[in-house]
Amino acid sequence: MKKIYHLESCSTCQRILKELAPLDEVTLQEIKSQPITSAQLDQMKALAGSYEALFSRRAMLFRQRGLHEKQLAEEDYKQLILDHYTFLKRPVVQLDDQIFIGNSKQVVQAAKEALH
C-alpha cells in the first residue's frame, strides 16, 4: 500500500507533495476532510514504533490545551491524534512496510528515494 496522509491547507504539505511527484499509484488522504481511523493509526504505529513518533508537538492546540505541562502516555498520544487532525505530524508517507513521518529534509529525501 502506498499512501500519503496530508493536510490540504498546509503549505509545507503542498510543497512536499510537489517534491515527491509523480505520485502514480499513491493514494492521498486529506486528514481534515477524511479523518484518520483508529485502524489506520494502529497500522502507522506498527511501522513507526510508537504513537508518540506520529505526534506533533508543534500543533497550536498542544500549548493551548496545556499538554506541554503534562506527562502523556502512548494511549494519550493515540487519542489526541484521533480527536484532532492537527496532532498528526505531517505528512506521513506510508510505502508498504516503510513509513516516513514529518517534513525534515532527510525524511522527505528518504521518502522520495523510496518512492521512485
Coordinates of C-alpha atoms in Angstrom, one line a residue:
M1 CA 0.0 0.0 0.0
K2 CA 1.3 3.4 -0.9
K3 CA -0.5 6.2 0.9
I4 CA 0.3 9.8 1.9
Y5 CA -1.6 11.4 4.8
H6 CA -1.5 15.2 4.4
L7 CA -3.4 18.4 5.1
E8 CA -4.5 20.3 2.1
S9 CA -4.3 23.7 3.7
C10 CA -0.7 23.2 4.9
S11 CA 1.8 24.9 2.6
T12 CA 4.6 22.6 3.7
C13 CA 2.5 19.5 2.8
Q14 CA 1.7 21.0 -0.6
R15 CA 5.4 21.7 -1.2
I16 CA 6.4 18.2 -0.2
L17 CA 3.7 16.6 -2.4
K18 CA 5.1 18.6 -5.4
E19 CA 8.6 17.4 -4.5
L20 CA 7.5 13.8 -4.3
A21 CA 5.7 13.9 -7.6
P22 CA 4.9 12.0 -9.7
L23 CA 2.6 10.2 -7.3
D24 CA 1.5 7.3 -9.5
E25 CA -0.3 4.5 -7.6
V26 CA -0.2 6.6 -4.4
T27 CA -3.4 7.2 -2.5
L28 CA -3.7 10.7 -1.0
Q29 CA -5.7 11.1 2.2
E30 CA -6.6 14.6 3.2
I31 CA -6.8 14.2 7.0
K32 CA -9.2 17.2 7.7
S33 CA -11.9 16.1 5.3
Q34 CA -11.2 12.4 5.7
P35 CA -10.1 11.8 9.3
I36 CA -7.7 9.0 10.2
T37 CA -9.4 5.9 11.5
S38 CA -8.2 4.0 14.6
A39 CA -7.1 1.1 12.3
Q40 CA -5.1 3.4 10.1
L41 CA -3.4 4.9 13.1
D42 CA -2.6 1.5 14.5
Q43 CA -1.1 0.5 11.2
M44 CA 1.1 3.6 11.2
K45 CA 2.1 2.9 14.8
A46 CA 3.2 -0.6 13.9
L47 CA 5.6 0.8 11.4
A48 CA 6.7 3.9 13.4
G49 CA 7.1 2.1 16.7
S50 CA 5.0 4.4 18.8
Y51 CA 2.1 6.8 18.7
E52 CA 4.5 9.5 20.1
A53 CA 6.6 9.3 16.9
L54 CA 3.4 10.3 15.0
F55 CA 2.5 13.1 17.3
S56 CA 3.2 16.8 16.5
R57 CA 4.3 18.9 19.4
R58 CA 4.2 21.9 17.1
A59 CA 0.4 21.9 16.9
M60 CA -1.1 25.1 18.3
L61 CA -3.5 23.1 20.4
F62 CA -0.6 21.4 22.1
R63 CA 0.2 24.5 24.2
Q64 CA -3.4 25.8 24.2
R65 CA -4.6 22.7 26.0
G66 CA -1.6 22.8 28.4
L67 CA -0.4 19.4 27.1
H68 CA 3.2 20.6 27.3
E69 CA 2.9 20.6 31.1
K70 CA 1.6 17.0 31.2
Q71 CA 3.2 13.6 31.1
L72 CA 1.5 11.9 28.2
A73 CA 1.3 8.1 27.8
E74 CA 1.0 6.2 24.5
E75 CA -2.8 6.0 24.7
D76 CA -2.9 9.7 25.2
Y77 CA -1.0 10.3 22.0
K78 CA -3.3 8.0 20.1
Q79 CA -6.4 9.6 21.4
L80 CA -5.2 13.1 20.8
I81 CA -4.3 12.2 17.1
L82 CA -7.7 10.6 16.7
D83 CA -9.5 13.6 18.3
H84 CA -7.9 16.3 16.2
Y85 CA -6.1 16.0 12.9
T86 CA -3.6 18.8 13.8
F87 CA -1.8 16.4 16.2
L88 CA -0.6 14.2 13.4
K89 CA 3.0 15.0 12.4
R90 CA 2.6 15.7 8.7
P91 CA 2.9 14.5 6.1
V92 CA 3.0 10.7 6.8
V93 CA 4.2 8.7 3.8
Q94 CA 3.4 5.0 4.0
L95 CA 5.0 2.8 1.4
D96 CA 4.2 -0.8 2.0
D97 CA 6.4 -1.7 5.1
Q98 CA 8.1 1.7 5.3
I99 CA 7.0 4.9 6.9
F100 CA 8.3 8.4 6.7
I101 CA 7.0 10.9 9.2
G102 CA 7.3 14.7 9.1
N103 CA 8.8 17.3 6.9
S104 CA 12.6 17.4 7.7
K105 CA 14.8 17.4 4.6
Q106 CA 16.2 14.0 5.4
V107 CA 12.8 12.4 5.8
V108 CA 11.5 13.9 2.6
Q109 CA 14.6 12.9 0.7
A110 CA 14.4 9.3 2.0
A111 CA 10.7 9.1 1.1
K112 CA 11.5 10.4 -2.4
E113 CA 14.2 7.8 -2.9
A114 CA 11.9 5.0 -1.7
L115 CA 9.0 6.2 -3.8
H116 CA 10.9 6.4 -7.1

